[in-house]
PDB file of C-alpha atoms in Angstrom:
ATOM      1  CA  MET A 182       0.000   0.000   0.000  1.00 97.00           C
ATOM      2  CA  LYS A 183       1.166   3.509  -0.841  1.00 98.00           C
ATOM      3  CA  ILE A 184      -0.243   6.659   0.708  1.00 98.00           C
ATOM      4  CA  HIS A 185       0.351   9.692  -1.491  1.00 98.00           C
ATOM      5  CA  HIS A 186       0.262  13.030   0.325  1.00 98.00           C
ATOM      6  CA  LEU A 187      -0.927  15.774  -2.016  1.00 98.00           C
ATOM      7  CA  ARG A 188      -1.537  18.810   0.222  1.00 98.00           C
ATOM      8  CA  ASN A 189      -3.129  19.536   3.593  1.00 98.00           C
ATOM      9  CA  ALA A 190      -5.562  16.632   4.233  1.00 98.00           C
ATOM     10  CA  THR A 191      -5.801  15.502   0.608  1.00 98.00           C
ATOM     11  CA  LEU A 192      -4.295  12.057   0.224  1.00 98.00           C
ATOM     12  CA  VAL A 193      -4.562   9.059  -2.065  1.00 98.00           C
ATOM     13  CA  ILE A 194      -4.479   5.468  -0.785  1.00 98.00           C
ATOM     14  CA  GLU A 195      -3.150   3.243  -3.556  1.00 98.00           C
ATOM     15  CA  THR A 196      -3.404  -0.548  -3.363  1.00 97.00           C
ATOM     16  CA  GLU A 197      -3.075  -3.267  -6.008  1.00 93.00           C
ATOM     17  CA  LYS A 198      -6.800  -3.020  -6.817  1.00 95.00           C
ATOM     18  CA  HIS A 199      -8.031   0.370  -5.594  1.00 97.00           C
ATOM     19  CA  VAL A 200      -7.010   4.032  -5.620  1.00 98.00           C
ATOM     20  CA  ILE A 201      -8.950   5.924  -2.953  1.00 98.00           C
ATOM     21  CA  LEU A 202      -8.887   9.712  -2.806  1.00 98.00           C
ATOM     22  CA  VAL A 203      -9.567  11.378   0.561  1.00 98.00           C
ATOM     23  CA  ASP A 204     -10.793  14.981   0.991  1.00 98.00           C
ATOM     24  CA  PRO A 205     -10.005  16.606  -2.362  1.00 98.00           C
ATOM     25  CA  MET A 206      -8.971  20.256  -1.976  1.00 98.00           C
ATOM     26  CA  LEU A 207      -7.671  20.592  -5.537  1.00 98.00           C
ATOM     27  CA  GLY A 208      -7.900  24.331  -6.228  1.00 97.00           C
ATOM     28  CA  LYS A 209      -5.075  26.670  -7.164  1.00 96.00           C
ATOM     29  CA  ARG A 210      -3.247  28.738  -4.556  1.00 95.00           C
ATOM     30  CA  LYS A 211      -5.237  31.580  -2.968  1.00 92.00           C
ATOM     31  CA  THR A 212      -8.666  30.399  -4.156  1.00 94.00           C
ATOM     32  CA  ILE A 213     -10.165  30.280  -0.615  1.00 91.00           C
ATOM     33  CA  PRO A 214     -10.419  33.338   1.713  1.00 91.00           C
ATOM     34  CA  PRO A 215      -8.269  33.456   4.887  1.00 89.00           C
ATOM     35  CA  PHE A 216      -9.614  31.413   7.822  1.00 94.00           C
ATOM     36  CA  THR A 217      -8.206  33.914  10.321  1.00 93.00           C
ATOM     37  CA  ILE A 218      -7.545  37.646   9.968  1.00 93.00           C
ATOM     38  CA  PHE A 219      -6.227  38.786  13.363  1.00 92.00           C
ATOM     39  CA  ARG A 220      -4.593  35.795  15.071  1.00 90.00           C
ATOM     40  CA  TYR A 221      -2.415  34.921  12.061  1.00 89.00           C
ATOM     41  CA  LYS A 222      -1.586  36.815   8.864  1.00 91.00           C
ATOM     42  CA  PRO A 223      -4.698  37.014   6.647  1.00 91.00           C
ATOM     43  CA  LYS A 224      -3.274  35.140   3.671  1.00 94.00           C
ATOM     44  CA  ARG A 225      -5.592  33.517   1.153  1.00 95.00           C
ATOM     45  CA  ASN A 226      -5.699  29.697   1.070  1.00 93.00           C
ATOM     46  CA  PRO A 227      -4.289  27.299   0.125  1.00 94.00           C
ATOM     47  CA  LEU A 228      -0.870  28.838   0.800  1.00 94.00           C
ATOM     48  CA  VAL A 229       0.860  26.411  -1.561  1.00 97.00           C
ATOM     49  CA  ALA A 230       0.097  25.004  -5.016  1.00 97.00           C
ATOM     50  CA  LEU A 231      -0.745  21.371  -5.629  1.00 97.00           C
ATOM     51  CA  PRO A 232       2.418  19.367  -6.369  1.00 97.00           C
ATOM     52  CA  LYS A 233       3.302  18.887 -10.037  1.00 96.00           C
ATOM     53  CA  ASN A 234       2.686  15.121  -9.953  1.00 97.00           C
ATOM     54  CA  SER A 235      -0.847  15.419  -8.541  1.00 97.00           C
ATOM     55  CA  ARG A 236      -2.525  15.165 -11.946  1.00 96.00           C
ATOM     56  CA  GLU A 237      -0.812  11.847 -12.569  1.00 96.00           C
ATOM     57  CA  ILE A 238      -1.778  10.508  -9.110  1.00 96.00           C
ATOM     58  CA  LEU A 239      -5.388  11.692  -9.521  1.00 98.00           C
ATOM     59  CA  SER A 240      -5.716  10.126 -12.968  1.00 97.00           C
ATOM     60  CA  ASN A 241      -6.058   6.635 -11.416  1.00 96.00           C
ATOM     61  CA  VAL A 242      -8.580   7.359  -8.647  1.00 98.00           C
ATOM     62  CA  THR A 243     -11.404   4.804  -8.348  1.00 98.00           C
ATOM     63  CA  HIS A 244     -13.269   6.052  -5.227  1.00 98.00           C
ATOM     64  CA  CYS A 245     -13.411   9.096  -2.970  1.00 98.00           C
ATOM     65  CA  LEU A 246     -13.971   9.461   0.783  1.00 98.00           C
ATOM     66  CA  ILE A 247     -15.139  12.809   2.168  1.00 98.00           C
ATOM     67  CA  THR A 248     -14.815  13.396   5.932  1.00 98.00           C
ATOM     68  CA  HIS A 249     -16.685  16.732   6.118  1.00 98.00           C
ATOM     69  CA  LEU A 250     -17.751  19.756   4.118  1.00 98.00           C
ATOM     70  CA  HIS A 251     -15.166  22.415   5.009  1.00 97.00           C
ATOM     71  CA  PRO A 252     -13.566  23.982   1.916  1.00 96.00           C
ATOM     72  CA  ASP A 253     -10.070  22.786   2.899  1.00 97.00           C
ATOM     73  CA  HIS A 254     -11.398  19.209   2.531  1.00 98.00           C
ATOM     74  CA  ILE A 255     -13.691  19.544  -0.466  1.00 98.00           C
ATOM     75  CA  ASP A 256     -13.376  22.733  -2.527  1.00 97.00           C
ATOM     76  CA  LYS A 257     -14.974  23.831  -5.805  1.00 97.00           C
ATOM     77  CA  ALA A 258     -12.128  22.329  -7.868  1.00 97.00           C
ATOM     78  CA  GLY A 259     -12.482  19.051  -5.941  1.00 98.00           C
ATOM     79  CA  GLU A 260     -16.195  18.961  -6.722  1.00 98.00           C
ATOM     80  CA  VAL A 261     -15.579  19.662 -10.426  1.00 98.00           C
ATOM     81  CA  TYR A 262     -13.027  16.837 -10.567  1.00 98.00           C
ATOM     82  CA  LEU A 263     -15.399  14.347  -8.872  1.00 98.00           C
ATOM     83  CA  ARG A 264     -18.317  15.337 -11.114  1.00 98.00           C
ATOM     84  CA  ARG A 265     -16.306  15.314 -14.328  1.00 97.00           C
ATOM     85  CA  LYS A 266     -14.860  11.869 -13.688  1.00 97.00           C
ATOM     86  CA  SER A 267     -18.062  10.579 -12.080  1.00 98.00           C
ATOM     87  CA  ILE A 268     -16.075   9.212  -9.121  1.00 98.00           C
ATOM     88  CA  PRO A 269     -18.119   7.157  -6.608  1.00 98.00           C
ATOM     89  CA  VAL A 270     -18.181   9.006  -3.268  1.00 98.00           C
ATOM     90  CA  ILE A 271     -18.459   7.565   0.255  1.00 98.00           C
ATOM     91  CA  CYS A 272     -19.403   9.959   3.077  1.00 98.00           C
ATOM     92  CA  SER A 273     -21.265  10.438   6.364  1.00 98.00           C
ATOM     93  CA  SER A 274     -25.042  10.039   6.114  1.00 98.00           C
ATOM     94  CA  LYS A 275     -25.196  13.585   7.580  1.00 98.00           C
ATOM     95  CA  ASP A 276     -23.452  14.999   4.494  1.00 98.00           C
ATOM     96  CA  GLU A 277     -25.255  12.982   1.816  1.00 98.00           C
ATOM     97  CA  LYS A 278     -27.952  15.554   1.074  1.00 98.00           C
ATOM     98  CA  GLU A 279     -25.542  18.478   0.650  1.00 98.00           C
ATOM     99  CA  LEU A 280     -23.054  16.551  -1.488  1.00 98.00           C
ATOM    100  CA  THR A 281     -25.836  15.173  -3.683  1.00 98.00           C
ATOM    101  CA  LYS A 282     -27.048  18.754  -4.154  1.00 98.00           C
ATOM    102  CA  ARG A 283     -23.557  19.608  -5.415  1.00 97.00           C
ATOM    103  CA  GLY A 284     -23.906  16.949  -8.086  1.00 97.00           C
ATOM    104  CA  LEU A 285     -21.636  14.282  -6.606  1.00 98.00           C
ATOM    105  CA  LYS A 286     -22.251  10.576  -7.079  1.00 98.00           C
ATOM    106  CA  ILE A 287     -22.841   9.256  -3.548  1.00 98.00           C
ATOM    107  CA  VAL A 288     -22.699   5.451  -3.568  1.00 98.00           C
ATOM    108  CA  GLN A 289     -22.426   4.723   0.161  1.00 98.00           C
ATOM    109  CA  THR A 290     -23.209   6.604   3.381  1.00 98.00           C
ATOM    110  CA  LEU A 291     -22.063   5.745   6.878  1.00 98.00           C
ATOM    111  CA  ASN A 292     -23.317   6.199  10.419  1.00 98.00           C
ATOM    112  CA  TYR A 293     -20.896   6.376  13.338  1.00 98.00           C
ATOM    113  CA  TRP A 294     -19.590   3.015  14.571  1.00 98.00           C
ATOM    114  CA  GLU A 295     -21.654   0.941  12.103  1.00 98.00           C
ATOM    115  CA  PRO A 296     -19.365  -1.400  10.114  1.00 98.00           C
ATOM    116  CA  GLN A 297     -20.274  -1.792   6.439  1.00 98.00           C
ATOM    117  CA  PRO A 298     -18.833  -3.811   3.553  1.00 98.00           C
ATOM    118  CA  PHE A 299     -16.486  -1.635   1.485  1.00 98.00           C
ATOM    119  CA  LEU A 300     -14.769  -2.776  -1.738  1.00 97.00           C
ATOM    120  CA  ASP A 301     -13.162  -6.112  -0.778  1.00 96.00           C
ATOM    121  CA  GLY A 302     -13.175  -5.349   2.953  1.00 98.00           C
ATOM    122  CA  ARG A 303     -15.047  -3.194   5.435  1.00 98.00           C
ATOM    123  CA  ILE A 304     -15.279   0.404   6.605  1.00 98.00           C
ATOM    124  CA  ILE A 305     -16.424   1.974   9.884  1.00 98.00           C
ATOM    125  CA  GLY A 306     -17.401   5.633  10.287  1.00 98.00           C
ATOM    126  CA  ILE A 307     -15.678   7.071  13.367  1.00 98.00           C
ATOM    127  CA  PRO A 308     -16.888  10.159  15.270  1.00 98.00           C
ATOM    128  CA  ALA A 309     -14.504  13.122  15.062  1.00 98.00           C
ATOM    129  CA  LEU A 310     -14.709  16.240  17.268  1.00 97.00           C
ATOM    130  CA  HIS A 311     -13.482  19.282  15.345  1.00 97.00           C
ATOM    131  CA  GLY A 312     -12.195  21.480  18.184  1.00 95.00           C
ATOM    132  CA  TYR A 313     -11.932  21.970  21.936  1.00 95.00           C
ATOM    133  CA  ARG A 314     -14.986  23.135  23.898  1.00 91.00           C
ATOM    134  CA  PHE A 315     -17.716  25.236  22.215  1.00 91.00           C
ATOM    135  CA  ILE A 316     -15.809  25.691  18.936  1.00 93.00           C
ATOM    136  CA  ALA A 317     -16.551  22.065  17.959  1.00 93.00           C
ATOM    137  CA  LYS A 318     -20.288  22.851  17.752  1.00 92.00           C
ATOM    138  CA  LEU A 319     -19.631  25.632  15.238  1.00 91.00           C
ATOM    139  CA  MET A 320     -17.450  23.336  13.118  1.00 94.00           C
ATOM    140  CA  GLY A 321     -20.284  20.841  12.557  1.00 95.00           C
ATOM    141  CA  ASN A 322     -20.130  17.105  12.042  1.00 97.00           C
ATOM    142  CA  VAL A 323     -16.968  15.324  10.932  1.00 98.00           C
ATOM    143  CA  MET A 324     -16.400  11.633  10.281  1.00 98.00           C
ATOM    144  CA  GLY A 325     -13.180   9.669  10.401  1.00 98.00           C
ATOM    145  CA  PHE A 326     -12.854   6.278   8.686  1.00 98.00           C
ATOM    146  CA  TYR A 327     -11.393   2.952   9.742  1.00 98.00           C
ATOM    147  CA  ILE A 328     -10.724   0.825   6.651  1.00 98.00           C
ATOM    148  CA  GLU A 329      -9.740  -2.816   6.222  1.00 98.00           C
ATOM    149  CA  LEU A 330      -9.126  -4.111   2.698  1.00 97.00           C
ATOM    150  CA  ALA A 331      -8.211  -7.666   1.678  1.00 95.00           C
ATOM    151  CA  ASP A 332      -4.462  -8.385   1.952  1.00 95.00           C
ATOM    152  CA  GLU A 333      -3.680  -4.786   2.942  1.00 97.00           C
ATOM    153  CA  LYS A 334      -2.743  -3.003   6.142  1.00 98.00           C
ATOM    154  CA  SER A 335      -5.666  -1.458   8.053  1.00 98.00           C
ATOM    155  CA  ILE A 336      -5.830   2.329   8.053  1.00 98.00           C
ATOM    156  CA  TYR A 337      -7.522   4.900  10.294  1.00 98.00           C
ATOM    157  CA  ILE A 338      -8.221   8.300   8.735  1.00 98.00           C
ATOM    158  CA  SER A 339      -8.867  10.253  11.939  1.00 98.00           C
ATOM    159  CA  SER A 340      -9.678  13.508  10.046  1.00 98.00           C
ATOM    160  CA  ASP A 341     -10.124  16.894  11.743  1.00 97.00           C
ATOM    161  CA  THR A 342     -10.447  15.972  15.392  1.00 98.00           C
ATOM    162  CA  ILE A 343      -9.078  16.512  18.845  1.00 98.00           C
ATOM    163  CA  PHE A 344      -8.132  13.524  21.017  1.00 98.00           C
ATOM    164  CA  THR A 345     -11.360  11.901  22.262  1.00 98.00           C
ATOM    165  CA  ASP A 346     -12.565   8.617  23.762  1.00 98.00           C
ATOM    166  CA  ASP A 347     -13.630   7.550  20.257  1.00 98.00           C
ATOM    167  CA  VAL A 348     -10.154   8.212  18.868  1.00 98.00           C
ATOM    168  CA  GLN A 349      -8.623   6.291  21.765  1.00 98.00           C
ATOM    169  CA  LYS A 350     -11.050   3.404  21.226  1.00 98.00           C
ATOM    170  CA  VAL A 351      -9.991   3.047  17.571  1.00 98.00           C
ATOM    171  CA  LEU A 352      -6.289   3.020  18.458  1.00 98.00           C
ATOM    172  CA  ILE A 353      -6.673   0.550  21.334  1.00 98.00           C
ATOM    173  CA  GLU A 354      -9.466  -1.754  20.144  1.00 98.00           C
ATOM    174  CA  LEU A 355      -9.314  -1.701  16.333  1.00 98.00           C
ATOM    175  CA  LYS A 356      -5.490  -1.455  16.322  1.00 98.00           C
ATOM    176  CA  PRO A 357      -4.967   0.173  12.899  1.00 98.00           C
ATOM    177  CA  ASP A 358      -1.651  -0.585  11.172  1.00 98.00           C
ATOM    178  CA  ILE A 359      -1.582   3.033   9.936  1.00 98.00           C
ATOM    179  CA  ALA A 360      -3.215   6.036  11.638  1.00 98.00           C
ATOM    180  CA  THR A 361      -3.396   9.492  10.059  1.00 98.00           C
ATOM    181  CA  VAL A 362      -3.468  12.560  12.286  1.00 98.00           C
ATOM    182  CA  ALA A 363      -4.181  16.225  11.438  1.00 98.00           C
ATOM    183  CA  CYS A 364      -1.313  18.156  13.037  1.00 97.00           C
ATOM    184  CA  GLY A 365      -1.717  21.828  12.051  1.00 95.00           C
ATOM    185  CA  THR A 366      -3.286  22.914  15.391  1.00 95.00           C
ATOM    186  CA  ALA A 367      -5.677  25.163  13.444  1.00 93.00           C
ATOM    187  CA  ARG A 368      -7.215  28.164  15.229  1.00 94.00           C
ATOM    188  CA  LEU A 369      -9.757  30.777  14.251  1.00 93.00           C
ATOM    189  CA  ASP A 370      -9.644  34.368  15.527  1.00 91.00           C
ATOM    190  CA  PHE A 371     -11.648  33.285  18.579  1.00 92.00           C
ATOM    191  CA  GLY A 372     -11.898  30.186  20.741  1.00 90.00           C
ATOM    192  CA  GLN A 373      -9.768  27.121  21.314  1.00 94.00           C
ATOM    193  CA  PRO A 374      -7.850  25.147  18.631  1.00 93.00           C
ATOM    194  CA  LEU A 375      -9.837  23.159  16.043  1.00 95.00           C
ATOM    195  CA  LEU A 376      -7.300  20.325  15.927  1.00 97.00           C
ATOM    196  CA  MET A 377      -5.129  18.478  18.436  1.00 97.00           C
ATOM    197  CA  ARG A 378      -2.650  20.501  20.461  1.00 96.00           C
ATOM    198  CA  MET A 379       0.884  19.143  20.452  1.00 97.00           C
ATOM    199  CA  ASN A 380       0.441  17.173  23.695  1.00 97.00           C
ATOM    200  CA  ASP A 381      -2.546  15.375  22.161  1.00 98.00           C
ATOM    201  CA  ILE A 382      -0.681  14.706  18.899  1.00 98.00           C
ATOM    202  CA  LEU A 383       2.077  13.097  20.995  1.00 98.00           C
ATOM    203  CA  LYS A 384      -0.506  11.073  22.949  1.00 98.00           C
ATOM    204  CA  PHE A 385      -2.062   9.897  19.658  1.00 98.00           C
ATOM    205  CA  ALA A 386       1.342   8.905  18.244  1.00 98.00           C
ATOM    206  CA  ALA A 387       2.338   7.102  21.443  1.00 98.00           C
ATOM    207  CA  LEU A 388      -0.918   5.162  21.580  1.00 98.00           C
ATOM    208  CA  ALA A 389      -1.020   4.245  17.880  1.00 98.00           C
ATOM    209  CA  PRO A 390      -0.148   0.538  17.657  1.00 98.00           C
ATOM    210  CA  GLY A 391       1.457   0.821  14.207  1.00 98.00           C
ATOM    211  CA  LYS A 392       2.676   3.647  11.985  1.00 98.00           C
ATOM    212  CA  VAL A 393       1.501   7.264  12.106  1.00 98.00           C
ATOM    213  CA  PHE A 394       0.967   9.504   9.056  1.00 98.00           C
ATOM    214  CA  ALA A 395       0.958  13.230   9.887  1.00 98.00           C
ATOM    215  CA  ASN A 396      -0.829  15.719   7.623  1.00 98.00           C
ATOM    216  CA  HIS A 397      -2.829  19.004   7.601  1.00 97.00           C
ATOM    217  CA  LEU A 398       0.419  21.015   7.758  1.00 97.00           C
ATOM    218  CA  GLU A 399       1.815  24.178   6.137  1.00 96.00           C
ATOM    219  CA  ALA A 400      -1.032  24.681   3.642  1.00 96.00           C
ATOM    220  CA  LEU A 401      -3.534  26.968   5.416  1.00 96.00           C
ATOM    221  CA  ASN A 402      -3.198  30.340   7.103  1.00 96.00           C
ATOM    222  CA  HIS A 403      -4.839  29.223  10.371  1.00 95.00           C
ATOM    223  CA  CYS A 404      -2.530  26.217  10.926  1.00 95.00           C
ATOM    224  CA  PRO A 405       0.624  27.517  12.684  1.00 94.00           C
ATOM    225  CA  THR A 406       2.373  24.201  13.451  1.00 96.00           C
ATOM    226  CA  THR A 407       5.225  23.474  11.027  1.00 97.00           C
ATOM    227  CA  ARG A 408       6.681  20.154   9.961  1.00 98.00           C
ATOM    228  CA  GLU A 409       9.925  21.156  11.681  1.00 98.00           C
ATOM    229  CA  GLU A 410       8.193  21.844  15.033  1.00 97.00           C
ATOM    230  CA  LEU A 411       6.312  18.563  14.796  1.00 98.00           C
ATOM    231  CA  LYS A 412       9.499  16.679  13.948  1.00 98.00           C
ATOM    232  CA  ARG A 413      11.286  18.195  16.937  1.00 98.00           C
ATOM    233  CA  ALA A 414       8.473  17.331  19.376  1.00 98.00           C
ATOM    234  CA  LEU A 415       8.186  13.754  18.074  1.00 98.00           C
ATOM    235  CA  SER A 416      11.940  13.346  18.206  1.00 98.00           C
ATOM    236  CA  GLU A 417      12.141  14.564  21.825  1.00 98.00           C
ATOM    237  CA  ASN A 418       9.517  11.965  22.750  1.00 98.00           C
ATOM    238  CA  ASP A 419      11.057   9.064  20.786  1.00 98.00           C
ATOM    239  CA  LEU A 420       8.089   8.926  18.408  1.00 98.00           C
ATOM    240  CA  LEU A 421       9.714  10.063  15.178  1.00 98.00           C
ATOM    241  CA  SER A 422      10.703   6.582  14.012  1.00 98.00           C
ATOM    242  CA  LYS A 423       7.042   5.474  13.802  1.00 98.00           C
ATOM    243  CA  THR A 424       5.764   8.747  12.260  1.00 98.00           C
ATOM    244  CA  ALA A 425       5.888   9.901   8.632  1.00 98.00           C
ATOM    245  CA  ILE A 426       5.667  13.671   7.967  1.00 98.00           C
ATOM    246  CA  PRO A 427       5.505  13.617   4.161  1.00 98.00           C
ATOM    247  CA  SER A 428       6.204  16.594   1.918  1.00 98.00           C
ATOM    248  CA  ASP A 429       3.539  17.515  -0.657  1.00 98.00           C
ATOM    249  CA  GLY A 430       3.735  15.240  -3.695  1.00 97.00           C
ATOM    250  CA  THR A 431       5.556  12.385  -1.926  1.00 98.00           C
ATOM    251  CA  PHE A 432       4.298   8.981  -0.819  1.00 98.00           C
ATOM    252  CA  VAL A 433       4.913   6.548   2.024  1.00 98.00           C
ATOM    253  CA  GLU A 434       4.962   2.839   1.290  1.00 98.00           C
ATOM    254  CA  TYR A 435       3.547   0.479   3.919  1.00 97.00           C
TER     255      TYR A 435
END
């Protein structure tokens, strides 16, 4: 299995039989307004372009998973791509109506903690809590995914979440071989962070039974944590050897 990291949370899981796109933010640089104006510099998003090889990686996609509706996970360009290629989409049952309205081809919807057959394996929708305290309510529903495919390593796409009992349950009970974690520590101009603080990222990495794949970094103006800072913190806690922090356009083979 290869996991291609395109940008931010957009990744492609490539196996012998399937090529699964997750959260396509495929627009050009600066096509989305700033997410914060006062706390961090009000730069337009994404801050960086898609890597040059993304077209080639996207040309083989067979399915798409969408964790939630924020524009840094599914933007206008992502929608156009999915519509044009008529890619089958899998999402939370809470997002089905909106994504159908946008003209996407929804072939499967999930409820939290209900296992369903998926391709040649199974998938479970996992609750995700997008922020600490009241901010999570404003952010709306988010779904992570736990995926098992035949003859492949199991993978947990935790999505935009803080560390919760549900996240802990996946790591301890389902024991994913690979666990992705959003590490940008995003913040709006008000309220607590929308993603895990560093101590929770370290807790996640320590508890993960297998490998960790870190993303949601250095692509948006409200995500201050850098790859370098993350690397340093993981290194100081002896967690760097199990964690990949891929650059845009690279892949990790598992």
